[in-house]
Amino acid sequence: MLVSLGRKSVCAVFSICVIGAASHAQTTSQKWLWCSGKQSTTIDRRIESCNSLIDTLDVAPAHKSLAYCNRAIAYRELGDVPRAISDLEESVRLDTEKYPSLICRAHHHYFTGNAERAIAGYSEAIASNPRRPEAFIARGAVYRSIKEFDRAIADYDESIRLAPDDALAYANRAEAHLQAQRYDQSMKDFNEAIRRDPNMTPAYAGRAKARAALGSEPRSLDSH
């Protein structure tokens, strides 16, 4: 089970910037909602909205970087990888902060199945801002996908250090312990995730697996 490394996690990194960029006009605000995918619409409208924001003169370069990132996500979903890559590079070029666009580019590599480049990309994002927890969680998920559980757990440890109340980090670390057959540690972390977010359904399912494993012979749960 992979805990919440998806399009929503990209939006979470960008949400503050998108809201700030959108506040000056209702029309622009609606375009941001469509471009970012925060409001459901067709993929064509998402791309059209991002196009409009990119072409608008009074949209700041940092905000245009977000529009390029979101358009790249849409292109990737359409299978148009060359256009997605082009937009990701432009997003990084325009982004003065770098961290959001680097996360976006690393996500692309992860979702297109390139674990090595995803890890390198998340590492670059971490180097640009080591005080943000999102890239640690994301890199940990990639390490888990290639069964490097100790490295994944180290990343989740750092994420929890940076954001001690983040239920998602505990759930991810619990899942890494579960896959590594460290069931006691897994139970503890799932309990912590549930305590912080009682509505996190995957954490209950993971805790049930850890509890069942504690009552049986150790076995691999990598396929779950």
PDB file of C-alpha atoms in Angstrom, residues 2-215:
ATOM      1  CA  LEU A   2       1.306   3.412  -0.945  1.00  0.00           C
ATOM      2  CA  VAL A   3      -0.006   6.099   1.367  1.00  0.00           C
ATOM      3  CA  SER A   4      -1.060   9.263  -0.449  1.00  0.00           C
ATOM      4  CA  LEU A   5       1.708   9.992  -2.883  1.00  0.00           C
ATOM      5  CA  GLY A   6      -0.488  11.239  -5.670  1.00  0.00           C
ATOM      6  CA  ARG A   7      -1.764  14.286  -7.462  1.00  0.00           C
ATOM      7  CA  LYS A   8      -3.243  15.647  -4.220  1.00  0.00           C
ATOM      8  CA  SER A   9       0.191  15.711  -2.634  1.00  0.00           C
ATOM      9  CA  VAL A  10       1.418  17.911  -5.489  1.00  0.00           C
ATOM     10  CA  CYS A  11      -1.494  20.271  -4.931  1.00  0.00           C
ATOM     11  CA  ALA A  12      -0.761  20.380  -1.204  1.00  0.00           C
ATOM     12  CA  VAL A  13       2.745  21.730  -1.805  1.00  0.00           C
ATOM     13  CA  PHE A  14       1.380  24.434  -4.092  1.00  0.00           C
ATOM     14  CA  SER A  15      -1.910  25.300  -2.372  1.00  0.00           C
ATOM     15  CA  ILE A  16      -0.717  28.403  -0.503  1.00  0.00           C
ATOM     16  CA  CYS A  17       0.887  29.887  -3.620  1.00  0.00           C
ATOM     17  CA  VAL A  18      -2.149  29.113  -5.764  1.00  0.00           C
ATOM     18  CA  ILE A  19      -4.551  30.706  -3.297  1.00  0.00           C
ATOM     19  CA  GLY A  20      -2.329  33.776  -3.004  1.00  0.00           C
ATOM     20  CA  ALA A  21      -2.067  34.128  -6.746  1.00  0.00           C
ATOM     21  CA  ALA A  22      -5.808  33.708  -7.167  1.00  0.00           C
ATOM     22  CA  SER A  23      -7.003  36.270  -4.669  1.00  0.00           C
ATOM     23  CA  HIS A  24      -6.875  39.368  -6.895  1.00  0.00           C
ATOM     24  CA  ALA A  25      -9.766  38.546  -9.250  1.00  0.00           C
ATOM     25  CA  GLN A  26     -12.646  36.067  -9.376  1.00  0.00           C
ATOM     26  CA  THR A  27     -11.992  35.103 -12.990  1.00  0.00           C
ATOM     27  CA  THR A  28      -8.336  34.392 -12.296  1.00  0.00           C
ATOM     28  CA  SER A  29      -9.341  32.532  -9.145  1.00  0.00           C
ATOM     29  CA  GLN A  30     -11.572  30.199 -11.124  1.00  0.00           C
ATOM     30  CA  LYS A  31      -8.793  29.558 -13.623  1.00  0.00           C
ATOM     31  CA  TRP A  32      -6.430  28.641 -10.787  1.00  0.00           C
ATOM     32  CA  LEU A  33      -8.970  26.192  -9.389  1.00  0.00           C
ATOM     33  CA  TRP A  34      -9.252  24.470 -12.770  1.00  0.00           C
ATOM     34  CA  CYS A  35      -5.559  24.654 -13.642  1.00  0.00           C
ATOM     35  CA  SER A  36      -4.483  23.218 -10.286  1.00  0.00           C
ATOM     36  CA  GLY A  37      -7.103  20.478 -10.344  1.00  0.00           C
ATOM     37  CA  LYS A  38      -8.482  21.679  -7.014  1.00  0.00           C
ATOM     38  CA  GLN A  39     -11.906  21.918  -8.709  1.00  0.00           C
ATOM     39  CA  SER A  40     -12.973  19.025 -10.891  1.00  0.00           C
ATOM     40  CA  THR A  41     -13.226  19.734 -14.608  1.00  0.00           C
ATOM     41  CA  THR A  42     -12.159  18.224 -17.925  1.00  0.00           C
ATOM     42  CA  ILE A  43      -8.489  17.832 -18.696  1.00  0.00           C
ATOM     43  CA  ASP A  44      -8.905  20.138 -21.715  1.00  0.00           C
ATOM     44  CA  ARG A  45     -10.263  22.897 -19.485  1.00  0.00           C
ATOM     45  CA  ARG A  46      -7.406  22.368 -17.032  1.00  0.00           C
ATOM     46  CA  ILE A  47      -4.905  22.886 -19.839  1.00  0.00           C
ATOM     47  CA  GLU A  48      -6.806  25.878 -21.254  1.00  0.00           C
ATOM     48  CA  SER A  49      -6.892  27.502 -17.816  1.00  0.00           C
ATOM     49  CA  CYS A  50      -3.174  26.958 -17.323  1.00  0.00           C
ATOM     50  CA  ASN A  51      -2.550  28.380 -20.817  1.00  0.00           C
ATOM     51  CA  SER A  52      -4.482  31.494 -19.934  1.00  0.00           C
ATOM     52  CA  LEU A  53      -2.562  32.018 -16.690  1.00  0.00           C
ATOM     53  CA  ILE A  54       0.772  31.491 -18.424  1.00  0.00           C
ATOM     54  CA  ASP A  55      -0.158  34.043 -21.119  1.00  0.00           C
ATOM     55  CA  THR A  56      -1.518  36.655 -18.678  1.00  0.00           C
ATOM     56  CA  LEU A  57       0.932  39.529 -18.255  1.00  0.00           C
ATOM     57  CA  ASP A  58       0.047  40.361 -14.631  1.00  0.00           C
ATOM     58  CA  VAL A  59       0.676  36.834 -13.335  1.00  0.00           C
ATOM     59  CA  ALA A  60       3.991  36.812 -11.473  1.00  0.00           C
ATOM     60  CA  PRO A  61       6.759  34.478 -12.698  1.00  0.00           C
ATOM     61  CA  ALA A  62       6.583  32.356  -9.537  1.00  0.00           C
ATOM     62  CA  HIS A  63       2.878  31.826 -10.110  1.00  0.00           C
ATOM     63  CA  LYS A  64       3.417  31.062 -13.780  1.00  0.00           C
ATOM     64  CA  SER A  65       5.815  28.393 -12.547  1.00  0.00           C
ATOM     65  CA  LEU A  66       2.883  26.790 -10.736  1.00  0.00           C
ATOM     66  CA  ALA A  67       0.772  26.955 -13.885  1.00  0.00           C
ATOM     67  CA  TYR A  68       3.511  25.226 -15.877  1.00  0.00           C
ATOM     68  CA  CYS A  69       3.739  22.527 -13.219  1.00  0.00           C
ATOM     69  CA  ASN A  70       0.002  21.913 -13.252  1.00  0.00           C
ATOM     70  CA  ARG A  71      -0.115  21.886 -17.050  1.00  0.00           C
ATOM     71  CA  ALA A  72       2.722  19.348 -17.017  1.00  0.00           C
ATOM     72  CA  ILE A  73       0.611  17.116 -14.766  1.00  0.00           C
ATOM     73  CA  ALA A  74      -2.255  17.333 -17.252  1.00  0.00           C
ATOM     74  CA  TYR A  75       0.052  16.537 -20.184  1.00  0.00           C
ATOM     75  CA  ARG A  76       1.457  13.561 -18.310  1.00  0.00           C
ATOM     76  CA  GLU A  77      -2.043  12.269 -17.660  1.00  0.00           C
ATOM     77  CA  LEU A  78      -2.665  12.519 -21.417  1.00  0.00           C
ATOM     78  CA  GLY A  79       0.525  10.581 -22.085  1.00  0.00           C
ATOM     79  CA  ASP A  80       2.253  13.573 -23.702  1.00  0.00           C
ATOM     80  CA  VAL A  81       5.556  13.185 -21.852  1.00  0.00           C
ATOM     81  CA  PRO A  82       7.660  15.516 -24.080  1.00  0.00           C
ATOM     82  CA  ARG A  83       5.314  18.447 -23.420  1.00  0.00           C
ATOM     83  CA  ALA A  84       5.208  17.576 -19.729  1.00  0.00           C
ATOM     84  CA  ILE A  85       9.009  17.581 -19.519  1.00  0.00           C
ATOM     85  CA  SER A  86       9.208  20.919 -21.353  1.00  0.00           C
ATOM     86  CA  ASP A  87       6.733  22.493 -18.934  1.00  0.00           C
ATOM     87  CA  LEU A  88       8.533  21.088 -15.900  1.00  0.00           C
ATOM     88  CA  GLU A  89      11.821  22.608 -17.028  1.00  0.00           C
ATOM     89  CA  GLU A  90      10.133  25.976 -17.557  1.00  0.00           C
ATOM     90  CA  SER A  91       8.507  25.677 -14.134  1.00  0.00           C
ATOM     91  CA  VAL A  92      11.914  25.188 -12.499  1.00  0.00           C
ATOM     92  CA  ARG A  93      13.401  28.071 -14.501  1.00  0.00           C
ATOM     93  CA  LEU A  94      10.723  30.517 -13.350  1.00  0.00           C
ATOM     94  CA  ASP A  95      10.529  29.370  -9.733  1.00  0.00           C
ATOM     95  CA  THR A  96      12.645  31.600  -7.511  1.00  0.00           C
ATOM     96  CA  GLU A  97      11.954  29.404  -4.491  1.00  0.00           C
ATOM     97  CA  LYS A  98      12.762  26.199  -6.463  1.00  0.00           C
ATOM     98  CA  TYR A  99      11.342  23.789  -3.877  1.00  0.00           C
ATOM     99  CA  PRO A 100       7.786  23.542  -5.317  1.00  0.00           C
ATOM    100  CA  SER A 101       8.895  23.127  -8.924  1.00  0.00           C
ATOM    101  CA  LEU A 102      11.581  20.607  -7.993  1.00  0.00           C
ATOM    102  CA  ILE A 103       8.967  18.566  -6.109  1.00  0.00           C
ATOM    103  CA  CYS A 104       6.716  18.729  -9.157  1.00  0.00           C
ATOM    104  CA  ARG A 105       9.480  17.509 -11.478  1.00  0.00           C
ATOM    105  CA  ALA A 106      10.438  14.692  -9.093  1.00  0.00           C
ATOM    106  CA  HIS A 107       6.787  13.616  -8.892  1.00  0.00           C
ATOM    107  CA  HIS A 108       6.757  13.343 -12.675  1.00  0.00           C
ATOM    108  CA  HIS A 109       9.723  10.975 -12.607  1.00  0.00           C
ATOM    109  CA  TYR A 110       8.066   8.897  -9.908  1.00  0.00           C
ATOM    110  CA  PHE A 111       4.764   8.590 -11.759  1.00  0.00           C
ATOM    111  CA  THR A 112       6.510   7.688 -15.007  1.00  0.00           C
ATOM    112  CA  GLY A 113       8.348   4.850 -13.241  1.00  0.00           C
ATOM    113  CA  ASN A 114      11.849   6.297 -12.991  1.00  0.00           C
ATOM    114  CA  ALA A 115      12.717   5.707  -9.335  1.00  0.00           C
ATOM    115  CA  GLU A 116      16.356   6.735  -9.717  1.00  0.00           C
ATOM    116  CA  ARG A 117      15.522  10.132 -11.194  1.00  0.00           C
ATOM    117  CA  ALA A 118      12.682  10.615  -8.709  1.00  0.00           C
ATOM    118  CA  ILE A 119      15.060  10.059  -5.787  1.00  0.00           C
ATOM    119  CA  ALA A 120      17.573  12.460  -7.320  1.00  0.00           C
ATOM    120  CA  GLY A 121      14.802  15.007  -7.848  1.00  0.00           C
ATOM    121  CA  TYR A 122      13.471  14.803  -4.303  1.00  0.00           C
ATOM    122  CA  SER A 123      17.044  15.041  -3.004  1.00  0.00           C
ATOM    123  CA  GLU A 124      17.483  18.239  -5.029  1.00  0.00           C
ATOM    124  CA  ALA A 125      14.272  19.627  -3.531  1.00  0.00           C
ATOM    125  CA  ILE A 126      15.490  18.754  -0.033  1.00  0.00           C
ATOM    126  CA  ALA A 127      18.792  20.505  -0.699  1.00  0.00           C
ATOM    127  CA  SER A 128      16.879  23.627  -1.774  1.00  0.00           C
ATOM    128  CA  ASN A 129      14.859  23.677   1.460  1.00  0.00           C
ATOM    129  CA  PRO A 130      15.717  21.044   4.095  1.00  0.00           C
ATOM    130  CA  ARG A 131      13.160  22.482   6.512  1.00  0.00           C
ATOM    131  CA  ARG A 132      10.147  21.270   4.497  1.00  0.00           C
ATOM    132  CA  PRO A 133       8.855  17.733   5.192  1.00  0.00           C
ATOM    133  CA  GLU A 134       7.030  16.914   1.923  1.00  0.00           C
ATOM    134  CA  ALA A 135      10.073  15.864  -0.097  1.00  0.00           C
ATOM    135  CA  PHE A 136      11.217  13.542   2.685  1.00  0.00           C
ATOM    136  CA  ILE A 137       7.833  11.778   2.667  1.00  0.00           C
ATOM    137  CA  ALA A 138       7.880  11.542  -1.123  1.00  0.00           C
ATOM    138  CA  ARG A 139      11.452  10.260  -1.309  1.00  0.00           C
ATOM    139  CA  GLY A 140      10.635   7.748   1.412  1.00  0.00           C
ATOM    140  CA  ALA A 141       7.760   6.453  -0.712  1.00  0.00           C
ATOM    141  CA  VAL A 142      10.134   5.882  -3.620  1.00  0.00           C
ATOM    142  CA  TYR A 143      12.602   4.054  -1.389  1.00  0.00           C
ATOM    143  CA  ARG A 144       9.741   1.869  -0.186  1.00  0.00           C
ATOM    144  CA  SER A 145       8.759   1.091  -3.767  1.00  0.00           C
ATOM    145  CA  ILE A 146      12.250  -0.321  -4.398  1.00  0.00           C
ATOM    146  CA  LYS A 147      12.308  -2.074  -1.006  1.00  0.00           C
ATOM    147  CA  GLU A 148      15.010   0.098   0.565  1.00  0.00           C
ATOM    148  CA  PHE A 149      13.107   0.209   3.832  1.00  0.00           C
ATOM    149  CA  ASP A 150      15.858   1.562   6.103  1.00  0.00           C
ATOM    150  CA  ARG A 151      16.345   4.567   3.839  1.00  0.00           C
ATOM    151  CA  ALA A 152      12.592   5.084   3.673  1.00  0.00           C
ATOM    152  CA  ILE A 153      12.315   4.985   7.465  1.00  0.00           C
ATOM    153  CA  ALA A 154      15.186   7.469   7.814  1.00  0.00           C
ATOM    154  CA  ASP A 155      13.306   9.893   5.544  1.00  0.00           C
ATOM    155  CA  TYR A 156      10.096   9.447   7.512  1.00  0.00           C
ATOM    156  CA  ASP A 157      12.035  10.007  10.745  1.00  0.00           C
ATOM    157  CA  GLU A 158      13.217  13.346   9.394  1.00  0.00           C
ATOM    158  CA  SER A 159       9.750  14.265   8.178  1.00  0.00           C
ATOM    159  CA  ILE A 160       8.331  13.570  11.639  1.00  0.00           C
ATOM    160  CA  ARG A 161      11.098  15.613  13.223  1.00  0.00           C
ATOM    161  CA  LEU A 162      10.133  18.545  10.995  1.00  0.00           C
ATOM    162  CA  ALA A 163       6.349  18.076  11.370  1.00  0.00           C
ATOM    163  CA  PRO A 164       5.639  16.047  14.535  1.00  0.00           C
ATOM    164  CA  ASP A 165       1.854  16.186  14.149  1.00  0.00           C
ATOM    165  CA  ASP A 166       1.727  14.921  10.557  1.00  0.00           C
ATOM    166  CA  ALA A 167      -0.321  11.719  10.562  1.00  0.00           C
ATOM    167  CA  LEU A 168       0.715  10.936   6.983  1.00  0.00           C
ATOM    168  CA  ALA A 169       4.384  10.642   7.950  1.00  0.00           C
ATOM    169  CA  TYR A 170       3.547   8.209  10.749  1.00  0.00           C
ATOM    170  CA  ALA A 171       1.365   6.142   8.419  1.00  0.00           C
ATOM    171  CA  ASN A 172       4.107   5.961   5.818  1.00  0.00           C
ATOM    172  CA  ARG A 173       6.719   4.963   8.380  1.00  0.00           C
ATOM    173  CA  ALA A 174       4.322   2.353   9.748  1.00  0.00           C
ATOM    174  CA  GLU A 175       3.902   0.947   6.256  1.00  0.00           C
ATOM    175  CA  ALA A 176       7.680   0.761   5.793  1.00  0.00           C
ATOM    176  CA  HIS A 177       8.013  -1.130   9.093  1.00  0.00           C
ATOM    177  CA  LEU A 178       5.194  -3.430   8.009  1.00  0.00           C
ATOM    178  CA  GLN A 179       6.853  -4.241   4.690  1.00  0.00           C
ATOM    179  CA  ALA A 180      10.131  -4.841   6.542  1.00  0.00           C
ATOM    180  CA  GLN A 181       8.271  -7.218   8.921  1.00  0.00           C
ATOM    181  CA  ARG A 182       8.918  -5.032  11.974  1.00  0.00           C
ATOM    182  CA  TYR A 183       5.410  -5.462  13.231  1.00  0.00           C
ATOM    183  CA  ASP A 184       5.738  -3.955  16.716  1.00  0.00           C
ATOM    184  CA  GLN A 185       7.117  -0.695  15.322  1.00  0.00           C
ATOM    185  CA  SER A 186       4.472  -0.754  12.615  1.00  0.00           C
ATOM    186  CA  MET A 187       1.663  -1.066  15.176  1.00  0.00           C
ATOM    187  CA  LYS A 188       3.056   1.854  17.190  1.00  0.00           C
ATOM    188  CA  ASP A 189       3.254   4.122  14.158  1.00  0.00           C
ATOM    189  CA  PHE A 190      -0.191   3.194  12.863  1.00  0.00           C
ATOM    190  CA  ASN A 191      -1.562   3.992  16.328  1.00  0.00           C
ATOM    191  CA  GLU A 192       0.157   7.374  16.235  1.00  0.00           C
ATOM    192  CA  ALA A 193      -1.214   8.088  12.750  1.00  0.00           C
ATOM    193  CA  ILE A 194      -4.749   7.209  13.857  1.00  0.00           C
ATOM    194  CA  ARG A 195      -4.424   9.288  17.031  1.00  0.00           C
ATOM    195  CA  ARG A 196      -3.500  12.307  14.915  1.00  0.00           C
ATOM    196  CA  ASP A 197      -6.041  11.633  12.167  1.00  0.00           C
ATOM    197  CA  PRO A 198      -8.898   9.296  13.175  1.00  0.00           C
ATOM    198  CA  ASN A 199     -10.310   9.527   9.633  1.00  0.00           C
ATOM    199  CA  MET A 200      -7.225   8.020   7.951  1.00  0.00           C
ATOM    200  CA  THR A 201      -8.832   4.788   6.726  1.00  0.00           C
ATOM    201  CA  PRO A 202      -5.645   3.188   5.268  1.00  0.00           C
ATOM    202  CA  ALA A 203      -4.012   3.399   8.694  1.00  0.00           C
ATOM    203  CA  TYR A 204      -6.715   1.157  10.195  1.00  0.00           C
ATOM    204  CA  ALA A 205      -6.219  -1.390   7.412  1.00  0.00           C
ATOM    205  CA  GLY A 206      -2.456  -1.308   7.898  1.00  0.00           C
ATOM    206  CA  ARG A 207      -2.784  -1.696  11.649  1.00  0.00           C
ATOM    207  CA  ALA A 208      -5.006  -4.726  11.131  1.00  0.00           C
ATOM    208  CA  LYS A 209      -2.307  -6.320   8.937  1.00  0.00           C
ATOM    209  CA  ALA A 210       0.370  -5.625  11.545  1.00  0.00           C
ATOM    210  CA  ARG A 211      -1.830  -7.040  14.316  1.00  0.00           C
ATOM    211  CA  ALA A 212      -2.512 -10.179  12.293  1.00  0.00           C
ATOM    212  CA  ALA A 213       1.180 -10.602  11.531  1.00  0.00           C
ATOM    213  CA  LEU A 214       2.077 -10.327  15.207  1.00  0.00           C
ATOM    214  CA  GLY A 215      -0.150 -13.334  15.857  1.00  0.00           C
TER     215      GLY A 215
END
